[in-house]
Coordinates of C-alpha atoms and ligand atoms in Angstrom, one line a residue:
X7 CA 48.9 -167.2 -42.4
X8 CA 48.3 -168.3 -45.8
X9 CA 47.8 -166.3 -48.7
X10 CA 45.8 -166.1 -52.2
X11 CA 48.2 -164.4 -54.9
X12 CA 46.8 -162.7 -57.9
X13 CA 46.5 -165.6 -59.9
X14 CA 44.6 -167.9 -57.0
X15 CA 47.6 -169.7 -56.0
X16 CA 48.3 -170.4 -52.3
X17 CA 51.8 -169.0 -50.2
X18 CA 52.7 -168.9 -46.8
X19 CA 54.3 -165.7 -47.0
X20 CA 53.1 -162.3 -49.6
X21 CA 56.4 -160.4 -49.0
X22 CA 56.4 -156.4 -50.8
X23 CA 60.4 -155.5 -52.1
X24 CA 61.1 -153.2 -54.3
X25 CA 64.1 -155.2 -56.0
X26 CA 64.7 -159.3 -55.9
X27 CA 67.4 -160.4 -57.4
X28 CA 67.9 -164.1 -58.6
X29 CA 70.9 -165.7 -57.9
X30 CA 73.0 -165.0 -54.6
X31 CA 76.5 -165.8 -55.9
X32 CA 79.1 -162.6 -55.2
X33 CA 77.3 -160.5 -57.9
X34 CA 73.8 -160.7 -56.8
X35 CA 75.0 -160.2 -53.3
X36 CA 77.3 -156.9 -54.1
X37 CA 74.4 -155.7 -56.0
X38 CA 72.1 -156.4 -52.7
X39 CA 75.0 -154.5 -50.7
X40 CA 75.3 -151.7 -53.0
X41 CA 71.6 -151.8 -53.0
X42 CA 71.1 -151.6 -49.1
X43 CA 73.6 -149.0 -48.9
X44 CA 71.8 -146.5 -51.2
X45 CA 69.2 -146.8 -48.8
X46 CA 66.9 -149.7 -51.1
X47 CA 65.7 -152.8 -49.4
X48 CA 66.0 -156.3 -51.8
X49 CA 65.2 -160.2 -51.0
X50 CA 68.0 -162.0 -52.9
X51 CA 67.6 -166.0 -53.7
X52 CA 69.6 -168.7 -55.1
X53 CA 68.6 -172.6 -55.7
X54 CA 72.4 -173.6 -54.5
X55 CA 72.6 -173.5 -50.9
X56 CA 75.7 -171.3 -48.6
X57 CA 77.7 -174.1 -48.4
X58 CA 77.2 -175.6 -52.0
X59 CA 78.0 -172.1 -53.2
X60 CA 81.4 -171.7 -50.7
X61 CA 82.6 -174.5 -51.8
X62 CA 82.3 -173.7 -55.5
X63 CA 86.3 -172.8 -56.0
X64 CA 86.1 -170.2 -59.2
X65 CA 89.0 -168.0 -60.3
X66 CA 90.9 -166.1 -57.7
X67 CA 91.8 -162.9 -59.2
X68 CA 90.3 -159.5 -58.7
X69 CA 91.0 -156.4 -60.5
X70 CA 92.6 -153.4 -58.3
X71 CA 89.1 -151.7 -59.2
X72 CA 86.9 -154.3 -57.9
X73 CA 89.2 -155.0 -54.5
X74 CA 89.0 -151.0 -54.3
X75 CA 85.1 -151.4 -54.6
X76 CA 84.9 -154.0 -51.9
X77 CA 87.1 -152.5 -49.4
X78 CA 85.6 -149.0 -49.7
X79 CA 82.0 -150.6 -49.2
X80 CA 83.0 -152.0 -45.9
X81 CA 83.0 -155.5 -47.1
X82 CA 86.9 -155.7 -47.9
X83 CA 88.7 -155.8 -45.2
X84 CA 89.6 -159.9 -45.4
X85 CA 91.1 -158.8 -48.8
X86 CA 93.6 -156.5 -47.3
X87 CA 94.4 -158.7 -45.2
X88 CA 94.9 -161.9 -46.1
X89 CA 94.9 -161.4 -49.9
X90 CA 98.1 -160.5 -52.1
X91 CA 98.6 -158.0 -54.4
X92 CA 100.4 -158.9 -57.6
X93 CA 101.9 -157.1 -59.8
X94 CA 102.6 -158.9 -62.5
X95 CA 102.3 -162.4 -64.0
X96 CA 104.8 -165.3 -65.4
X97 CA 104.0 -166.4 -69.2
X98 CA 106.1 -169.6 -69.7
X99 CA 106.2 -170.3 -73.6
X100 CA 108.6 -173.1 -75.0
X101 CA 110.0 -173.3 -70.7
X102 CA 110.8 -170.4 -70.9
X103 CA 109.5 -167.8 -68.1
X104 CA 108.2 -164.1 -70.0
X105 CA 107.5 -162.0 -66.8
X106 CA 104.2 -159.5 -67.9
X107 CA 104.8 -156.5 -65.2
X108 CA 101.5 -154.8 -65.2
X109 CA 102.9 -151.9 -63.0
X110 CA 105.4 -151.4 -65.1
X111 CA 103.6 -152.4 -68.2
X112 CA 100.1 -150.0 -66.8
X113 CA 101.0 -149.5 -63.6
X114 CA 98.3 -151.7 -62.1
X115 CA 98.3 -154.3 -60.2
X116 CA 95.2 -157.3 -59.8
X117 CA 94.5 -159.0 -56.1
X118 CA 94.6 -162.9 -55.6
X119 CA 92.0 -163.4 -53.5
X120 CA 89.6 -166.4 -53.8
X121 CA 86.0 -165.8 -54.7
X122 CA 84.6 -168.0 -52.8
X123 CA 85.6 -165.9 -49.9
X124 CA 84.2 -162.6 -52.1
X125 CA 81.4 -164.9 -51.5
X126 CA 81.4 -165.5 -48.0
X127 CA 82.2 -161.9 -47.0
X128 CA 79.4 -160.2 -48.9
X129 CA 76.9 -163.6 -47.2
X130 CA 78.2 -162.0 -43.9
X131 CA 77.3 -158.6 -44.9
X132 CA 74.0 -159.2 -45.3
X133 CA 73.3 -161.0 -42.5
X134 CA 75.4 -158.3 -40.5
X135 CA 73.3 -155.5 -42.1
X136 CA 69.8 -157.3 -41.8
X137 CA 69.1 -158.0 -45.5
X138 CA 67.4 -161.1 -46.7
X139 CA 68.8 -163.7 -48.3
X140 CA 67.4 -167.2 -49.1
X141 CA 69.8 -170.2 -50.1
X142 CA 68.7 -173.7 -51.6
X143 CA 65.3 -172.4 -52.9
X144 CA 63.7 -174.5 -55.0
X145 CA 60.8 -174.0 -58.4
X146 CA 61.3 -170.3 -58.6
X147 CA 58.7 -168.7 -61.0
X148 CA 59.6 -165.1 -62.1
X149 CA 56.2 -163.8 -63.0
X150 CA 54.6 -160.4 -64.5
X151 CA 57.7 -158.9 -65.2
X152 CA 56.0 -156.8 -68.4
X153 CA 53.8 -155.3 -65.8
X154 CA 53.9 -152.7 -63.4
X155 CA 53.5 -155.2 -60.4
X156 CA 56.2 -158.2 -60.7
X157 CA 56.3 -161.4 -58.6
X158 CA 59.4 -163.7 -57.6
X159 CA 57.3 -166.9 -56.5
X160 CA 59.7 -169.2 -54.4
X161 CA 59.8 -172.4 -51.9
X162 CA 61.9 -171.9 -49.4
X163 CA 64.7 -174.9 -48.3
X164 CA 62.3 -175.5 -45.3
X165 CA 59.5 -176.1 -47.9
X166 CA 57.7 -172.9 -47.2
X167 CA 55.8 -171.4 -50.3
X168 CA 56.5 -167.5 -50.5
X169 CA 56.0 -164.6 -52.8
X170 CA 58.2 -161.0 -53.2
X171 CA 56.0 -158.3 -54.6
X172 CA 57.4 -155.3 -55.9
X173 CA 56.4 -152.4 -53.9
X174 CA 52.9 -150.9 -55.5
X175 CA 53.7 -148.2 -57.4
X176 CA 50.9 -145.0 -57.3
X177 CA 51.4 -141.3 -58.6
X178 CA 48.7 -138.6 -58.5
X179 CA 47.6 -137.1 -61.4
X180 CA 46.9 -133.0 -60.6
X181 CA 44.5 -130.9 -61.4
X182 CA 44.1 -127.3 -61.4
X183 CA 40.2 -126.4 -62.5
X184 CA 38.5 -123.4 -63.3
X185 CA 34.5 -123.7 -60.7
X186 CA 33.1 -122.9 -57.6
X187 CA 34.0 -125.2 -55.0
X188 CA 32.4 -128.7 -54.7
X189 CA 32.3 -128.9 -50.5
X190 CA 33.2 -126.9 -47.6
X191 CA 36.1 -129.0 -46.5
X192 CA 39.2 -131.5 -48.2
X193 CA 37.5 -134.8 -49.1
X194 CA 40.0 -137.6 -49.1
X195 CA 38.0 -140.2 -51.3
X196 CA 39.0 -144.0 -51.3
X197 CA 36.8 -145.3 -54.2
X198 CA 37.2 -149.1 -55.6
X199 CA 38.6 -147.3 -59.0
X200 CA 41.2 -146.1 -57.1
X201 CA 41.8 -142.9 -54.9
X202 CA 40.7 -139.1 -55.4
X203 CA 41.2 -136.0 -53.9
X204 CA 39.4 -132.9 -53.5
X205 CA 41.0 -130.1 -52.2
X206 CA 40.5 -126.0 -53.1
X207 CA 42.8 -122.5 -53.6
X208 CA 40.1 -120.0 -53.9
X209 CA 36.2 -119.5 -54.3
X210 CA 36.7 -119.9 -57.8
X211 CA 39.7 -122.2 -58.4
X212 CA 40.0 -126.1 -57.2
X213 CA 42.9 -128.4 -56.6
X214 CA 42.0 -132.2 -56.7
X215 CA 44.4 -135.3 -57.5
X216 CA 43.3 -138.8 -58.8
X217 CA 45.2 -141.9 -58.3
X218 CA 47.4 -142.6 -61.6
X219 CA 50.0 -144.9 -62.4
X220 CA 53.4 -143.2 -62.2
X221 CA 54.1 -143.3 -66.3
X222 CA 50.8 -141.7 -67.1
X223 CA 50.7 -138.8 -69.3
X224 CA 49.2 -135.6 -69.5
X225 CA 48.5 -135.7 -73.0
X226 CA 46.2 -138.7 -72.6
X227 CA 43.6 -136.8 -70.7
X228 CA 41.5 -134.4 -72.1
X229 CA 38.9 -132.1 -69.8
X230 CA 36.2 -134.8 -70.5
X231 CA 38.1 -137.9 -69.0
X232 CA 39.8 -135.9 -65.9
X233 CA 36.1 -134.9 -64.7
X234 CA 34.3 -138.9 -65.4
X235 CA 37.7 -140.4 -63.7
X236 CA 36.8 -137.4 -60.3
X237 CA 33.0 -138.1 -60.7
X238 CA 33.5 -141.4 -60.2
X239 CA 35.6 -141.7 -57.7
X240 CA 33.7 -139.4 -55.5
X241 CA 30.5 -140.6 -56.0
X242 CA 28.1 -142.4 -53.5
X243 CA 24.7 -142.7 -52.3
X244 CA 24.5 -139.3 -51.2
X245 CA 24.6 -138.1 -55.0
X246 CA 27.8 -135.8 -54.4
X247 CA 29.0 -134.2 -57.5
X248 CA 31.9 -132.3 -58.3
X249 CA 31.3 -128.7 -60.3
X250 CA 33.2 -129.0 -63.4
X251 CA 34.8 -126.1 -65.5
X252 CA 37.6 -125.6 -67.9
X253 CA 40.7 -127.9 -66.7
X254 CA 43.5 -125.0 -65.7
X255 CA 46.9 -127.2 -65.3
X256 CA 47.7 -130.9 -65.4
X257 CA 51.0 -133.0 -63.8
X258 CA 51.4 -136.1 -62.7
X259 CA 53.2 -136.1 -59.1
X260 CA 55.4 -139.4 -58.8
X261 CA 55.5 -140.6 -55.0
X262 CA 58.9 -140.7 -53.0
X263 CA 59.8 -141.4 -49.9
X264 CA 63.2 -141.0 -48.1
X265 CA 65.1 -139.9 -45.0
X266 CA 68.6 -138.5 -45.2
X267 CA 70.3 -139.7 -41.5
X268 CA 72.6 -138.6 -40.3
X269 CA 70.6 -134.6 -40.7
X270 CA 73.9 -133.1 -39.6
X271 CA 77.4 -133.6 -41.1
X272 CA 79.8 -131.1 -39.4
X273 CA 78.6 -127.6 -39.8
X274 CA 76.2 -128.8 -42.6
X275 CA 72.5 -129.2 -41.3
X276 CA 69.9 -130.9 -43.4
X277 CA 66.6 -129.7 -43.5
X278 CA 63.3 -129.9 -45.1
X279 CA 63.4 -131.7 -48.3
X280 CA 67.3 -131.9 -48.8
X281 CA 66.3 -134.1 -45.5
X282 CA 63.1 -136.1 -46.2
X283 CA 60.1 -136.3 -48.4
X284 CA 57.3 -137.9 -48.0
X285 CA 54.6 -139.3 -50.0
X286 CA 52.2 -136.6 -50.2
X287 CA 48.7 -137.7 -48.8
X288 CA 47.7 -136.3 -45.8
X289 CA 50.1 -133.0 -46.5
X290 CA 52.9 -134.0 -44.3
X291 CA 56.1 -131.9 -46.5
X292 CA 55.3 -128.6 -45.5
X293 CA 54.7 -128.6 -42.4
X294 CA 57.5 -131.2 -41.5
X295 CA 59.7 -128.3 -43.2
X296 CA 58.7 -125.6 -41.4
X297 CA 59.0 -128.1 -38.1
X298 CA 62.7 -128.4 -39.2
X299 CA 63.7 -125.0 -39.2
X300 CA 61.6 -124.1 -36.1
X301 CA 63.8 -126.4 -34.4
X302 CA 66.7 -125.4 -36.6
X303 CA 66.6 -121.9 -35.7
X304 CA 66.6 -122.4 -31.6
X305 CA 70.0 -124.7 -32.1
X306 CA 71.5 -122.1 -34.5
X307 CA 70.4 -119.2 -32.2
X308 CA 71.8 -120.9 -29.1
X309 CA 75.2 -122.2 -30.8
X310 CA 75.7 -118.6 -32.4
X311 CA 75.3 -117.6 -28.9
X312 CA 76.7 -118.7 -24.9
X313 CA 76.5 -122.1 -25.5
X314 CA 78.3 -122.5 -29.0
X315 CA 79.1 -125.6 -31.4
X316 CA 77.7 -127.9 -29.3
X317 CA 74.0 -126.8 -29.5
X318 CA 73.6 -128.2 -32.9
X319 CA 73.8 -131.6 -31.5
X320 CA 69.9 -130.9 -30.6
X321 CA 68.8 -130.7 -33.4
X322 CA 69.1 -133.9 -35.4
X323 CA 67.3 -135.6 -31.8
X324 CA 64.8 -133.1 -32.0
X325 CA 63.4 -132.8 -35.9
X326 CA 64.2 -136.4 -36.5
X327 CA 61.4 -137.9 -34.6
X328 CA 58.5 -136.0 -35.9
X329 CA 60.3 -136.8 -39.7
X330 CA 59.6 -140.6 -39.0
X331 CA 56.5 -139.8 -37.5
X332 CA 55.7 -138.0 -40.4
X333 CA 57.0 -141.0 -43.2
X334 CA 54.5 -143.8 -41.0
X335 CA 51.5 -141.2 -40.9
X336 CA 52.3 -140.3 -44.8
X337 CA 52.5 -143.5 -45.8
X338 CA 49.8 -145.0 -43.6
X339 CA 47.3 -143.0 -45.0
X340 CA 48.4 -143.4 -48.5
X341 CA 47.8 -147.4 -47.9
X342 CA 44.7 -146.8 -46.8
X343 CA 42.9 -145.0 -49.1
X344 CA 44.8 -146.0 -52.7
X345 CA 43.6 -148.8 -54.6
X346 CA 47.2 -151.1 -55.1
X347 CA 47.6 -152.3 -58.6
X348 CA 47.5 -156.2 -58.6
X349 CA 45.5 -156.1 -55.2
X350 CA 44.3 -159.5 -54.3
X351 CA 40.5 -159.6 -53.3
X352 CA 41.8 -160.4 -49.5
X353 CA 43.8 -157.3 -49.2
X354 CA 41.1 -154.9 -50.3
X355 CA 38.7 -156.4 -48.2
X356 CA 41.5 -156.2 -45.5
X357 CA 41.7 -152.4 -46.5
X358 CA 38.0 -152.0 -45.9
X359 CA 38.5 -153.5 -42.7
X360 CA 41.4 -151.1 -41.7
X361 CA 38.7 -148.2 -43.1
X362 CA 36.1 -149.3 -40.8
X363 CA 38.3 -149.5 -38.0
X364 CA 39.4 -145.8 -39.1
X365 CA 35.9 -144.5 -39.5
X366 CA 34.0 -146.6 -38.0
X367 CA 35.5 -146.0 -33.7
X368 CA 35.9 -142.6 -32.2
X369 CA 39.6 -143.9 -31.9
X370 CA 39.7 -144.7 -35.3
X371 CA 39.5 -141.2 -36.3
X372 CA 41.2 -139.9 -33.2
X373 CA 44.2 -141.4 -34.2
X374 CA 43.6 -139.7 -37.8
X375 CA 43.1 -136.4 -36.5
X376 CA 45.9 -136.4 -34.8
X377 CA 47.9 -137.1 -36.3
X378 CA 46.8 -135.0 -39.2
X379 CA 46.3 -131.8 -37.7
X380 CA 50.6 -132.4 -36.5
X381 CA 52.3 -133.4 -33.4
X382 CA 53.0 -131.0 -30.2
X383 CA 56.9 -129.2 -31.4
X384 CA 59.7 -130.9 -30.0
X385 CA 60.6 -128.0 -28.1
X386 CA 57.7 -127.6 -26.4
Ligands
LIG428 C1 46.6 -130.8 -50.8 C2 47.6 -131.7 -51.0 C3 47.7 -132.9 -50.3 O1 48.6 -133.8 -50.5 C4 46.8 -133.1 -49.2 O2 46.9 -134.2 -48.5 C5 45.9 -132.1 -49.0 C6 45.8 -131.0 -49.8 C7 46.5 -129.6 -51.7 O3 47.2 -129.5 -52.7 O4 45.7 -128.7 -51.4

């Protein structure tokens, strides 16, 4: 369906990516590789299309460095095979031949191996490992790149229209506060300025987060500011109002999200956040943690015992699928209730929609509750 950017222009497509990268000749694509391997998703483009850019002929000559590179991230194997190694190069001056021996010379060698078949090996990889890649684009606009909300805008070689977001970036500024305690129970506040939270540690001591961007700093909010930015962001037409008092602590918590597979290597077991963290609305880390070791402790009881080695195998199976359930539920809740920077006026009414379907139907907040208050163990 078509969408509205920012700026009122019209796309078929709004994609979010943390990382585009312009230009799909070898380097773009071995930074998309190297990229996807560390775990970080990208959209790469490039106005030539795959066979414009295959049949580009460039030099032929990699350094033993960059052929090591290749082949030791999986997309080298071509160049130890049908590539040569050379050790050394023929310098004919006045005809007659100088012979430079580089492994004699500094004992390395280079690799003749044509680039447009770097090219076509690293094109395969992405295809091979899902990534996105878009040839023969045309009237690509590389836009906001000063803030914290860039755009790639793009048509597509089939004419299409499209835009890569970068991924919205949110933090939480926290607050530790001397007062009595504003309401009973957590209030998880989704405000048009932007998110809040209210939460408590004892009669007299209150925890509560505001939506930040993730280079805010403390030193730019005094007591005064913290307690209009809450006020705000909690009020409504019921009048509620936070109790303020003196401003105990301040830190601005940057959001991360990640999932270390496989959780086992050999005797090594992963667990809590060496494994997985998670953004932290809806207070998934903890309890995921202790989840982990629950599970954890059965394997390591049961391979210490009759059944030996082979009882860790469990527990990767087991912890793993409450860790993903964990990252959607984290991150689903997160989307729902922050504010994203650069929002167009179509997704926050979409939000309010997703709200309203949340609040608004038993299942709504069924589906909430249960999945906040944590999923039946594994080994249960
Ligand atoms: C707290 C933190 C959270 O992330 C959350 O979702 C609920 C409570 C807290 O610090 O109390």
């Amino acid at each position: 369906m078509p969408e509205t950017t920012v700026d009122g222009t019209i796309v078929d497509t709004v994609t979010e990516v943390p990382v585009a990268v312009v230009g799909a000749g070898p380097a773009g694509l071995m930074l998309a590789h190297l990229l996807g391997r560390a775990g970080v998703e990208s959209a790469v483009l490039d106005l030539r299309t795959r066979a414009e850019i295959e049949t580009t002929h460039r030099a032929g000559i990699l350094e033993a460095d960059v052929a090591r590179d290749l082949v030791e991230t999986g997309v080298g194997d071509r160049i130890l095979r049908e590539g040569q190694e050379h050790t050394g190069t023929e310098l004919r001056v006045g005809g007659r031949p100088y012979r430079i021996d580089f492994r004699e010379l500094v004992g390395a060698s280079v690799w003749l191996y044509p680039q447009t078949e770097v090219f076509k090996d690293l094109a395969d990889a992405r295809e091979r490992d899902g990534g996105t890649a878009h040839f023969g684009v045309r009237d690509t606009e590389v836009l906001d790149v000063g803030t914290d909300a860039p755009r790639v805008r793009f048509t597509a070689a089939d004419g299409t229209r499209h835009e890569l977001r970068a991924r919205y970036q949110v933090a939480w500024f926290g607050v530790m506060a001397q007062a009595p305690s504003s309401a009973e129970e957590l209030v998880y506040a989704q405000s048009d300025r932007g998110f809040a939270l209210i939460s408590r540690r004892t009669e007299t001591v209150q925890r509560m987060y505001f939506q930040c961007a993730p280079d805010e700093r403390v030193e730019d909010w005094p007591e005064e500011r913290i307690w209009a930015t809450l006020q705000e962001r909690v009020a409504g037409e019921d009048g509620f109002r936070l109790t303020e008092g003196p401003v105990l602590e301040r830190t601005v918590l940057r959001f991360r999200s990640f999932v270390q597979e496989p959780m086992r290597w050999g005797s090594l077991l992963l667990a809590g956040d060496a494994a997985h963290t998670v953004p932290p609305t809806g207070a998934r880390g903890l309890n995921l943690a202790l989840h982990d070791v629950k599970v954890l402790a059965g394997v390591l009881t049961r391979a210490l015992g009759r059944e030996g080695e082979p009882a860790l195998d469990a527990y990767q199976p087991a912890a793993l699928r409450r860790v993903w359930r964990a990252q959607h539920f984290s991150s689903w809740m997160t989307r729902l209730l922050h504010t994203p920077p650069g929002a167009t006026p179509f997704e926050l009414r979409r939000q309010l929609g997703e709200l309203d379907c949340v609040v608004g139907t038993r299942a709504g907040r069924a589906y909430l509750a249960e999945q906040y208050t944590g999923w039946p163990s594994a080994d249960r």
